[in-house]
PDB file of N, CA, C and O in Angstrom:
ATOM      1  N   UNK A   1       9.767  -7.661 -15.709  1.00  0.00           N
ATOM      2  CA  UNK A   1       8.886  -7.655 -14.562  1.00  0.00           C
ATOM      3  C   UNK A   1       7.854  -6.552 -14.699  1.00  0.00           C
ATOM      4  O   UNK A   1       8.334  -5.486 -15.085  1.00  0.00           O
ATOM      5  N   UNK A   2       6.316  -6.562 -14.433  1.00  0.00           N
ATOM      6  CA  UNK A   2       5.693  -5.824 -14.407  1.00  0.00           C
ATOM      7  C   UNK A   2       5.168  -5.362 -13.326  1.00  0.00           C
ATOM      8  O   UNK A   2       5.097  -6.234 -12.460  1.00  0.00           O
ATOM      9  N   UNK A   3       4.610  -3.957 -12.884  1.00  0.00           N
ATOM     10  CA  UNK A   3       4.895  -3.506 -11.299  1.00  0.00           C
ATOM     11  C   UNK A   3       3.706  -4.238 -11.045  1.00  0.00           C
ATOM     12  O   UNK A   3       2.847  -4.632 -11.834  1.00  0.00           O
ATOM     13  N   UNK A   4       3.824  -4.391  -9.449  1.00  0.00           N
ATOM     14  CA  UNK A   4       2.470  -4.707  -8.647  1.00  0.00           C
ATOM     15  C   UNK A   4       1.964  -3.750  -9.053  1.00  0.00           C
ATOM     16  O   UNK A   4       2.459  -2.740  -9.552  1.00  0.00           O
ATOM     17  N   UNK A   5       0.171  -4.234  -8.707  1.00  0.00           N
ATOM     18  CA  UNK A   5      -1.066  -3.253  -9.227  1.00  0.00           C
ATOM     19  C   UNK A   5      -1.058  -2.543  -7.999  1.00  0.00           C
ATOM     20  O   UNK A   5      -0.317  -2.690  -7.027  1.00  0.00           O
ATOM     21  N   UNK A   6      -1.682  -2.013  -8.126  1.00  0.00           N
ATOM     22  CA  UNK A   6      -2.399  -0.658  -6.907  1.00  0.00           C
ATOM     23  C   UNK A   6      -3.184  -1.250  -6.266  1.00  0.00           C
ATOM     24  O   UNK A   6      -3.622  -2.348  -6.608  1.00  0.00           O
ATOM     25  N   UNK A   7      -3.670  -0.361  -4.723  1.00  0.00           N
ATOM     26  CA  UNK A   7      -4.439  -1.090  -3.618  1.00  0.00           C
ATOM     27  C   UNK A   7      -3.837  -1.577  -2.528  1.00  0.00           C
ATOM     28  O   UNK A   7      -2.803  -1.217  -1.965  1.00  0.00           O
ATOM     29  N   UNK A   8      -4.810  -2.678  -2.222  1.00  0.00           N
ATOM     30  CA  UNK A   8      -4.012  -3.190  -0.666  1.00  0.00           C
ATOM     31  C   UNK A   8      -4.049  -4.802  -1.047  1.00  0.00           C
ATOM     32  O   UNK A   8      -4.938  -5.223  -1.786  1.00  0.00           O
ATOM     33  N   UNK A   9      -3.000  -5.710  -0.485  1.00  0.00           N
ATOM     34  CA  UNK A   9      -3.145  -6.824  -0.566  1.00  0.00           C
ATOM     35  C   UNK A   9      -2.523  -7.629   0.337  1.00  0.00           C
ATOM     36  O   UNK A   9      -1.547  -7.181   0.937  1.00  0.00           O
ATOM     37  N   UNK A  10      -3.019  -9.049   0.602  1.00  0.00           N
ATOM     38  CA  UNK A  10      -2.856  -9.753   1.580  1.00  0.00           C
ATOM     39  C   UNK A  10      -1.626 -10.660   1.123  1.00  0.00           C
ATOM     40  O   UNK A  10      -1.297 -10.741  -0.061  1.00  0.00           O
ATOM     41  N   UNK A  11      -0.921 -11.386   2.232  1.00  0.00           N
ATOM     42  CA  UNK A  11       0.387 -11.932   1.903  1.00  0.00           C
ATOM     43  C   UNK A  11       0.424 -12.504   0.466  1.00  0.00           C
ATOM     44  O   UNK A  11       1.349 -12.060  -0.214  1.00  0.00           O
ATOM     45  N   UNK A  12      -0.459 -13.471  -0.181  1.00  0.00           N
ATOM     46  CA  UNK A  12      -0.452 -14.067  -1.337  1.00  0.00           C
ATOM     47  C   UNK A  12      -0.678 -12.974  -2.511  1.00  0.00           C
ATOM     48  O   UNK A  12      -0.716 -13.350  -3.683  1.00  0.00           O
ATOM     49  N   UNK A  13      -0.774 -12.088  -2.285  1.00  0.00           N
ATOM     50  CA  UNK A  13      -0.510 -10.944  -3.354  1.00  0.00           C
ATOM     51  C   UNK A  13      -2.622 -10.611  -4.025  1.00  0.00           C
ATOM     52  O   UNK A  13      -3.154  -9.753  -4.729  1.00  0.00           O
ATOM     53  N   UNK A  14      -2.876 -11.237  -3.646  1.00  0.00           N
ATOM     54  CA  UNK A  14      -4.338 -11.238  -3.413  1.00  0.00           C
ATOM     55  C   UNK A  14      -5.076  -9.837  -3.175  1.00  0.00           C
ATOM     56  O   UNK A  14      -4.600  -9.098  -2.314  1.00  0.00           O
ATOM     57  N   UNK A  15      -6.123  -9.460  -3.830  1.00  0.00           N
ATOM     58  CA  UNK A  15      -6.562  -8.067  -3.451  1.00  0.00           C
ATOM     59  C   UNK A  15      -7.213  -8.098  -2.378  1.00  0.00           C
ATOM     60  O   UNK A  15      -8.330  -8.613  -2.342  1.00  0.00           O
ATOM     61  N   UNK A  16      -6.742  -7.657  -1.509  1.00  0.00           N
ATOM     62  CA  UNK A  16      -7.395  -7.824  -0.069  1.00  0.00           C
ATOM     63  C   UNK A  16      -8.942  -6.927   0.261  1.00  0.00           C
ATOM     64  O   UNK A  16      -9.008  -5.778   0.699  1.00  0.00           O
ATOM     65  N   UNK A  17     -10.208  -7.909  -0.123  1.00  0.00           N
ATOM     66  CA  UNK A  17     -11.321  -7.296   0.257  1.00  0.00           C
ATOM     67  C   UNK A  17     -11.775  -7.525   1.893  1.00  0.00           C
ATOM     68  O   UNK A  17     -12.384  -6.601   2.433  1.00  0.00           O
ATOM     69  N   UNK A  18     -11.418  -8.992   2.821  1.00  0.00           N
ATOM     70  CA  UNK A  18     -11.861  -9.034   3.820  1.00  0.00           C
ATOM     71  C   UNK A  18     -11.275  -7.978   5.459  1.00  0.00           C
ATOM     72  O   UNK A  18     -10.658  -8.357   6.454  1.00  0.00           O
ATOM     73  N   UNK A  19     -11.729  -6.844   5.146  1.00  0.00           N
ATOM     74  CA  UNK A  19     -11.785  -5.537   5.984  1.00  0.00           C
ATOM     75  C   UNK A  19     -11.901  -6.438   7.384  1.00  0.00           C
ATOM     76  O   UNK A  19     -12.707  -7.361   7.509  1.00  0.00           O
ATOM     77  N   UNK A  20     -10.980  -6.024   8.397  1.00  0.00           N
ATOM     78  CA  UNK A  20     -11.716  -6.174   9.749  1.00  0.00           C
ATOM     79  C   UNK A  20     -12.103  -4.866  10.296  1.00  0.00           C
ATOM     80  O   UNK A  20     -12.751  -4.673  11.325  1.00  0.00           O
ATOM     81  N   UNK A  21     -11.782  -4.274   9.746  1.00  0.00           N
ATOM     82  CA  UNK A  21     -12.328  -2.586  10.485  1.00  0.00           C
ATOM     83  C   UNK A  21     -11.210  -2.225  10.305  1.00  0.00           C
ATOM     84  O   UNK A  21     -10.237  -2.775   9.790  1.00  0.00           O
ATOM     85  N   UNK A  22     -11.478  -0.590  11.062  1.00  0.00           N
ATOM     86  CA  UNK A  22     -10.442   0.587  10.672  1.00  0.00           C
ATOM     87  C   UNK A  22      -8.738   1.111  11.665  1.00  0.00           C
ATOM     88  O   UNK A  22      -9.079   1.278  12.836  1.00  0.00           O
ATOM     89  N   UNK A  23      -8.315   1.184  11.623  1.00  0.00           N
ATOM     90  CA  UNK A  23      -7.468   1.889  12.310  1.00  0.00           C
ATOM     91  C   UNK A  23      -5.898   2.743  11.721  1.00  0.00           C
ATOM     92  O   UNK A  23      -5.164   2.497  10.764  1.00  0.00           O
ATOM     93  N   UNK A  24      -5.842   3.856  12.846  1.00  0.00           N
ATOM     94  CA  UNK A  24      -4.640   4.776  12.503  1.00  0.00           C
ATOM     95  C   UNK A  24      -3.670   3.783  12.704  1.00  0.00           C
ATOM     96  O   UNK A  24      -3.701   2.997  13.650  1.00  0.00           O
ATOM     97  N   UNK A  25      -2.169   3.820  11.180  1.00  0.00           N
ATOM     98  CA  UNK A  25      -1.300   3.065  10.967  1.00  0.00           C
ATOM     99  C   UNK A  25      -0.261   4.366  11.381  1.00  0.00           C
ATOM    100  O   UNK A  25      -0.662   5.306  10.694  1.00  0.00           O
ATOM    101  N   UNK A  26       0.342   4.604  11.811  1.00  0.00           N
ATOM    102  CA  UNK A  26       1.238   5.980  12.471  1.00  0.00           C
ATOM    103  C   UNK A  26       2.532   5.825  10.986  1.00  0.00           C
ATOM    104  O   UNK A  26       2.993   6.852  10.488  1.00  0.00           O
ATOM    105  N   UNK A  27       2.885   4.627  10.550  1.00  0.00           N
ATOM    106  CA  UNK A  27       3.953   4.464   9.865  1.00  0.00           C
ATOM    107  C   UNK A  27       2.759   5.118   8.771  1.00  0.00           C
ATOM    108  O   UNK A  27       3.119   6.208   8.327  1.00  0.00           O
ATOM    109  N   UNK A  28       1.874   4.811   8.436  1.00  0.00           N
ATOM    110  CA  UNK A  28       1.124   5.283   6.814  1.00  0.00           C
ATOM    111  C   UNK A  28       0.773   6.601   6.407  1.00  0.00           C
ATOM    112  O   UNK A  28       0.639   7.110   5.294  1.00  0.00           O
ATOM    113  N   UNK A  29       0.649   7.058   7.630  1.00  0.00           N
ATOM    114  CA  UNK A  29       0.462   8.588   7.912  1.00  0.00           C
ATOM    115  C   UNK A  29       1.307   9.696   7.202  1.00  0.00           C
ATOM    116  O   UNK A  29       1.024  10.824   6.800  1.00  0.00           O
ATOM    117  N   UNK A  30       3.135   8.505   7.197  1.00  0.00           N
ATOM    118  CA  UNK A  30       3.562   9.362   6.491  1.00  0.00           C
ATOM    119  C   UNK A  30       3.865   9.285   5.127  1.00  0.00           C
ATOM    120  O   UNK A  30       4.949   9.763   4.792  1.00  0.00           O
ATOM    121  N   UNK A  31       3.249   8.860   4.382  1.00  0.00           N
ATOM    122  CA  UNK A  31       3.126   8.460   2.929  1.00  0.00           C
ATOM    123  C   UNK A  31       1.988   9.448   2.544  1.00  0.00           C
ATOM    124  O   UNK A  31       0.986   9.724   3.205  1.00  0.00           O
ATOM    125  N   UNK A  32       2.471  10.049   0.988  1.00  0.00           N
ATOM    126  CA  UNK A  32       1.031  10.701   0.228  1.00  0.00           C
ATOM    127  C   UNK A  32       0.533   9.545  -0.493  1.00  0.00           C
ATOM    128  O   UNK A  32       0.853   8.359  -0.427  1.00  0.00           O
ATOM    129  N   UNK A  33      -0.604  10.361  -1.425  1.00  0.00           N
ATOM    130  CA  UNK A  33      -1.822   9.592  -1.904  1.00  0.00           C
ATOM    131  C   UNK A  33      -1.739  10.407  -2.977  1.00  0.00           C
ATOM    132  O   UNK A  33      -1.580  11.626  -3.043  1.00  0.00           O
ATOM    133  N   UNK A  34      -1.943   9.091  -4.304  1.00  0.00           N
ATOM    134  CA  UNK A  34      -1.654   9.389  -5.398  1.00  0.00           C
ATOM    135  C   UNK A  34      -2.872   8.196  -5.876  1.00  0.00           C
ATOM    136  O   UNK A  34      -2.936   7.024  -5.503  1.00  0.00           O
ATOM    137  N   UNK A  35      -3.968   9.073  -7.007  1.00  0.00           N
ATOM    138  CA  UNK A  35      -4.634   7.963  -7.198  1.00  0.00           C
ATOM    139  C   UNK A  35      -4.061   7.352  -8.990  1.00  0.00           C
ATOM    140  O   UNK A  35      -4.481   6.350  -9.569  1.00  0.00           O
ATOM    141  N   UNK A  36      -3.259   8.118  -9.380  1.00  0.00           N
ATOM    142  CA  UNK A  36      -2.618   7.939 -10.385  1.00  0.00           C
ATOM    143  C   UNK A  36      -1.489   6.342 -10.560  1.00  0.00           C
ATOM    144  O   UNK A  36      -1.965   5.345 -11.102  1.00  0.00           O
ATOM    145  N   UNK A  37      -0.535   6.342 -10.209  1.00  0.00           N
ATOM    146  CA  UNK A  37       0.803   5.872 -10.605  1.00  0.00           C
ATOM    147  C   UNK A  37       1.391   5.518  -8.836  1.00  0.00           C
ATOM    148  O   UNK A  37       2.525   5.863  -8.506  1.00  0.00           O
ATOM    149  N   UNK A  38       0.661   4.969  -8.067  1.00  0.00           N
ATOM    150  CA  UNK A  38       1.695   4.750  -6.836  1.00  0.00           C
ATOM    151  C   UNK A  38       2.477   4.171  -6.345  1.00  0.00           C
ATOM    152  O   UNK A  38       2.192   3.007  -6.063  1.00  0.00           O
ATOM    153  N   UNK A  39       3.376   4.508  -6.118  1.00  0.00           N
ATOM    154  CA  UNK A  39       4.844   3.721  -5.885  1.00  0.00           C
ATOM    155  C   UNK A  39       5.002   2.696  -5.061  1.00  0.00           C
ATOM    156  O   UNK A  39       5.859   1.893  -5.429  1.00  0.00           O
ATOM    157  N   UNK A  40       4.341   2.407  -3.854  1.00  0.00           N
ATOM    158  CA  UNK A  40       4.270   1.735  -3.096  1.00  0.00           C
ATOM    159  C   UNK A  40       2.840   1.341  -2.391  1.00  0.00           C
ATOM    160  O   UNK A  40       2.004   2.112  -1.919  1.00  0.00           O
ATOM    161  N   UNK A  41       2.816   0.112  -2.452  1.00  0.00           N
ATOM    162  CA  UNK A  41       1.012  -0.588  -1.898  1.00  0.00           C
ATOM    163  C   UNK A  41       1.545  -1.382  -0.656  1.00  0.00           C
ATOM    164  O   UNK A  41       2.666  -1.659  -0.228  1.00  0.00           O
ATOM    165  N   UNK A  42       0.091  -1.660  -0.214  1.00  0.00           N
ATOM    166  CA  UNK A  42      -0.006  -1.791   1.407  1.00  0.00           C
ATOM    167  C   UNK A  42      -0.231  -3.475   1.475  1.00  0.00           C
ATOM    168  O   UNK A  42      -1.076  -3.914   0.695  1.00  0.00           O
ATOM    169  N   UNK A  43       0.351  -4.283   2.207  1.00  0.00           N
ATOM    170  CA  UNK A  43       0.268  -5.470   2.031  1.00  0.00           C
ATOM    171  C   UNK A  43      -0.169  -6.033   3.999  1.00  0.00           C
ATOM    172  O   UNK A  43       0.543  -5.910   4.995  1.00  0.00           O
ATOM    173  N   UNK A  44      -1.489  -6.587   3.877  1.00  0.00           N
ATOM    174  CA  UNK A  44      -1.998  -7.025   5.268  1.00  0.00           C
ATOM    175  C   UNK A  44      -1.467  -8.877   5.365  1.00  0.00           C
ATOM    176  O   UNK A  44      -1.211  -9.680   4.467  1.00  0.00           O
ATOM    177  N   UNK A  45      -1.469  -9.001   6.767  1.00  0.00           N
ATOM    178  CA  UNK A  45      -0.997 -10.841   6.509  1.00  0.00           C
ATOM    179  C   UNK A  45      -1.250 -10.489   8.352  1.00  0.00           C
ATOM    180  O   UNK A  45      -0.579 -10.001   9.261  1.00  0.00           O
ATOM    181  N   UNK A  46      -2.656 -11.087   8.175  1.00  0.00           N
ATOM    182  CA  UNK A  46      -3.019 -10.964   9.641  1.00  0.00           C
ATOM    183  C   UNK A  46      -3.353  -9.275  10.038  1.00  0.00           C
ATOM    184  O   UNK A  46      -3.902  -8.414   9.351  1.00  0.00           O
ATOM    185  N   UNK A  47      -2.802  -9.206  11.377  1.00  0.00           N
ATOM    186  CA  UNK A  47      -2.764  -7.759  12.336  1.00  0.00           C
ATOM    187  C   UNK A  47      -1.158  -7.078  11.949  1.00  0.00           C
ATOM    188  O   UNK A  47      -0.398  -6.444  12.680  1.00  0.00           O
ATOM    189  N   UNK A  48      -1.025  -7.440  10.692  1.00  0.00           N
ATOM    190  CA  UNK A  48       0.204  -6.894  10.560  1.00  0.00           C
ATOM    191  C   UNK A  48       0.130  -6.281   8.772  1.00  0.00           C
ATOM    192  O   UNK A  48      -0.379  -6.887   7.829  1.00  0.00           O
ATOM    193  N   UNK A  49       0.680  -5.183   8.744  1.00  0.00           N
ATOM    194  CA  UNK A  49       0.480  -4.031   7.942  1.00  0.00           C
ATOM    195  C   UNK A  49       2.047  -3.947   7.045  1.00  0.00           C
ATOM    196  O   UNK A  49       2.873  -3.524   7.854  1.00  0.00           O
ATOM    197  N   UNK A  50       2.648  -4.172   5.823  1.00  0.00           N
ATOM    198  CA  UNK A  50       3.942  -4.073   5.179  1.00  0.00           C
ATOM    199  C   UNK A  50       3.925  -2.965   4.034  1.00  0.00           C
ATOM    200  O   UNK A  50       2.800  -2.930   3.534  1.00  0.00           O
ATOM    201  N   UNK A  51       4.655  -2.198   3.548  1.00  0.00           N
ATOM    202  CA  UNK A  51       4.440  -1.220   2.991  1.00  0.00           C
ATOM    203  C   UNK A  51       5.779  -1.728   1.742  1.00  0.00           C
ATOM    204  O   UNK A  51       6.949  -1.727   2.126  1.00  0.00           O
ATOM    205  N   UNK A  52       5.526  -2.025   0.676  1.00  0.00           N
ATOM    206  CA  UNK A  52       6.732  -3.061  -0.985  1.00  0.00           C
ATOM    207  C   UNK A  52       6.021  -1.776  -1.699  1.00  0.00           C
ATOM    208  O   UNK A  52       4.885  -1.323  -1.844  1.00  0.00           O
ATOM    209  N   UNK A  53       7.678  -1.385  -2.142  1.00  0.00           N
ATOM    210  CA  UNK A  53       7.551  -0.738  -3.609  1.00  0.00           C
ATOM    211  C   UNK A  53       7.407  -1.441  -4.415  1.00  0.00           C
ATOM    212  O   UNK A  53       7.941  -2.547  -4.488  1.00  0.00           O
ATOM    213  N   UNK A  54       6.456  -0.832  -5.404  1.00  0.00           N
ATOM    214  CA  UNK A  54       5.837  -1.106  -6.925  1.00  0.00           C
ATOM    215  C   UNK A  54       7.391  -1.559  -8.176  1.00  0.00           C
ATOM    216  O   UNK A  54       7.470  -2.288  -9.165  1.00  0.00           O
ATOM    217  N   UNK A  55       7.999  -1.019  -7.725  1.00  0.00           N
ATOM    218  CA  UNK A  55       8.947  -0.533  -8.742  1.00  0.00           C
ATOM    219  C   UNK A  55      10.535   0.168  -7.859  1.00  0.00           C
ATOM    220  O   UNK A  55      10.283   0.759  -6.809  1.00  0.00           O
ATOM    221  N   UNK A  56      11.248   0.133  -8.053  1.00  0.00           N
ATOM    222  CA  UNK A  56      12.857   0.779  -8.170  1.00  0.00           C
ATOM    223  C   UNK A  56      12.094   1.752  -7.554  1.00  0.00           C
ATOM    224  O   UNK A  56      10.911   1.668  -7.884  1.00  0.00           O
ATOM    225  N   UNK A  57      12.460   3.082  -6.399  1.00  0.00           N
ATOM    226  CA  UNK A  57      12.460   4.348  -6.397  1.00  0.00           C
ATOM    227  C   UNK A  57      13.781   5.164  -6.076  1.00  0.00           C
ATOM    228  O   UNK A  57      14.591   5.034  -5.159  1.00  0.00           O
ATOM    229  N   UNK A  58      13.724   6.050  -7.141  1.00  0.00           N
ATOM    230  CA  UNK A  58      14.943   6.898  -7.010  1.00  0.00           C
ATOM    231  C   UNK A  58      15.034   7.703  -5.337  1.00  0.00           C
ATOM    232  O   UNK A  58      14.137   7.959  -4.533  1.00  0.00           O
ATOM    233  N   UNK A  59      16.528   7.934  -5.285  1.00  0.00           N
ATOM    234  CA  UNK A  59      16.817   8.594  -3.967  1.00  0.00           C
ATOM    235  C   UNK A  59      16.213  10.085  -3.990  1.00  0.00           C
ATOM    236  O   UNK A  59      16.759  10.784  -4.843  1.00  0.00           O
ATOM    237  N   UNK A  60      15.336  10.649  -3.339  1.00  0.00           N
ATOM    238  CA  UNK A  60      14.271  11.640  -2.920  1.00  0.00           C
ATOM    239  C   UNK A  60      13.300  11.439  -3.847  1.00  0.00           C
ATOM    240  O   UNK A  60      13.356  12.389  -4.628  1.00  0.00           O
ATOM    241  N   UNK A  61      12.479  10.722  -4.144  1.00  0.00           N
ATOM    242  CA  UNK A  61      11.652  10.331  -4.654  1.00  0.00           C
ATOM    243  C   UNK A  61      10.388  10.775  -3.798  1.00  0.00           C
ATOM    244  O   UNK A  61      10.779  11.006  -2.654  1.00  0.00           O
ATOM    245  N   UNK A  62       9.382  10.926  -3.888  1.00  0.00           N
ATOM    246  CA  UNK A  62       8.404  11.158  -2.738  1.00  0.00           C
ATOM    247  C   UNK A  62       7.200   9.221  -3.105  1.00  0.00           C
ATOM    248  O   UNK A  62       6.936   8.610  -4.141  1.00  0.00           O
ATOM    249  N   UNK A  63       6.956   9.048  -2.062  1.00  0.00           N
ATOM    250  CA  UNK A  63       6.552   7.841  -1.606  1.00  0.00           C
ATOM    251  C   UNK A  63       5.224   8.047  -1.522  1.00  0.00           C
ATOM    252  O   UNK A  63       4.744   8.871  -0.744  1.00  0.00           O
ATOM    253  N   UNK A  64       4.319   7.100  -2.551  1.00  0.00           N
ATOM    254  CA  UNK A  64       2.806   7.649  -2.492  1.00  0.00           C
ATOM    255  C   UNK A  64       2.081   6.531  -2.663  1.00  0.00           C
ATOM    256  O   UNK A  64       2.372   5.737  -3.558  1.00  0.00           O
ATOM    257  N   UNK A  65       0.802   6.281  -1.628  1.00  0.00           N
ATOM    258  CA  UNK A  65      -0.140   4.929  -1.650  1.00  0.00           C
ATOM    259  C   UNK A  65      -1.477   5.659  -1.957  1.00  0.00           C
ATOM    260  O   UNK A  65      -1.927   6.782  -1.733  1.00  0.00           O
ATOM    261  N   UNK A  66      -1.926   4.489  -2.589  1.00  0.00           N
ATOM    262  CA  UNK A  66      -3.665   4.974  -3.272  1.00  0.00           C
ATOM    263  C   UNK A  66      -4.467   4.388  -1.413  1.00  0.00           C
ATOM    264  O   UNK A  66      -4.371   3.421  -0.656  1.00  0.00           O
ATOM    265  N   UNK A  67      -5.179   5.676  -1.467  1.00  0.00           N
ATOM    266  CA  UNK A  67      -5.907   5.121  -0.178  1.00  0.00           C
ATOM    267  C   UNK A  67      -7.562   4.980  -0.380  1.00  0.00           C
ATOM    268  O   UNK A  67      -8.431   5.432   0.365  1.00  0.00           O
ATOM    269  N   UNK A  68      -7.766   4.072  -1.847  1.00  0.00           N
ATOM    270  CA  UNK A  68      -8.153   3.464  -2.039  1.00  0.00           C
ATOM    271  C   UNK A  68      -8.052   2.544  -2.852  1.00  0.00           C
ATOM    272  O   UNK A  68      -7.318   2.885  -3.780  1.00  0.00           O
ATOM    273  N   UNK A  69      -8.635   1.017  -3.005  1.00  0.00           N
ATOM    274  CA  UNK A  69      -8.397   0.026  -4.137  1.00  0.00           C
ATOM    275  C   UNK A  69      -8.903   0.004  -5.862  1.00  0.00           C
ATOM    276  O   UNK A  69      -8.574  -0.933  -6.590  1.00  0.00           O
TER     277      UNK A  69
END
């Protein structure tokens, strides 16, 4: 298996370009930003926001999304 890519994507795994605008996600807030290697990407399907690891993460691992595509 090879990891999901980086970014944000819509239910079909699709790179999600159609933006409806902006808003504070309170759950995303607590994730870092890694523009390197990130463990976990942001998946939209509608008004609804899912956060799928890339890959296996070890227990204390720190949890990091590119907050950009």
């Amino acid at each position: 298996d090879s990891p999901m890519p980086e970014g944000e994507f819509n239910e079909n795994g699709e790179a999600d370009v159609n933006y409806l605008g902006r808003a504070v996600y309170v759950e995303a807030s607590f994730f870092n930003h890694t523009c390197e290697q990130p463990n976990v990407v942001r998946v939209r399907s509608g008004r609804t926001m899912r956060f799928v690891a890339r890959r296996a993460i070890a227990e204390g691992e720190e949890l990091c999304i590119t907050y950009i595509n």
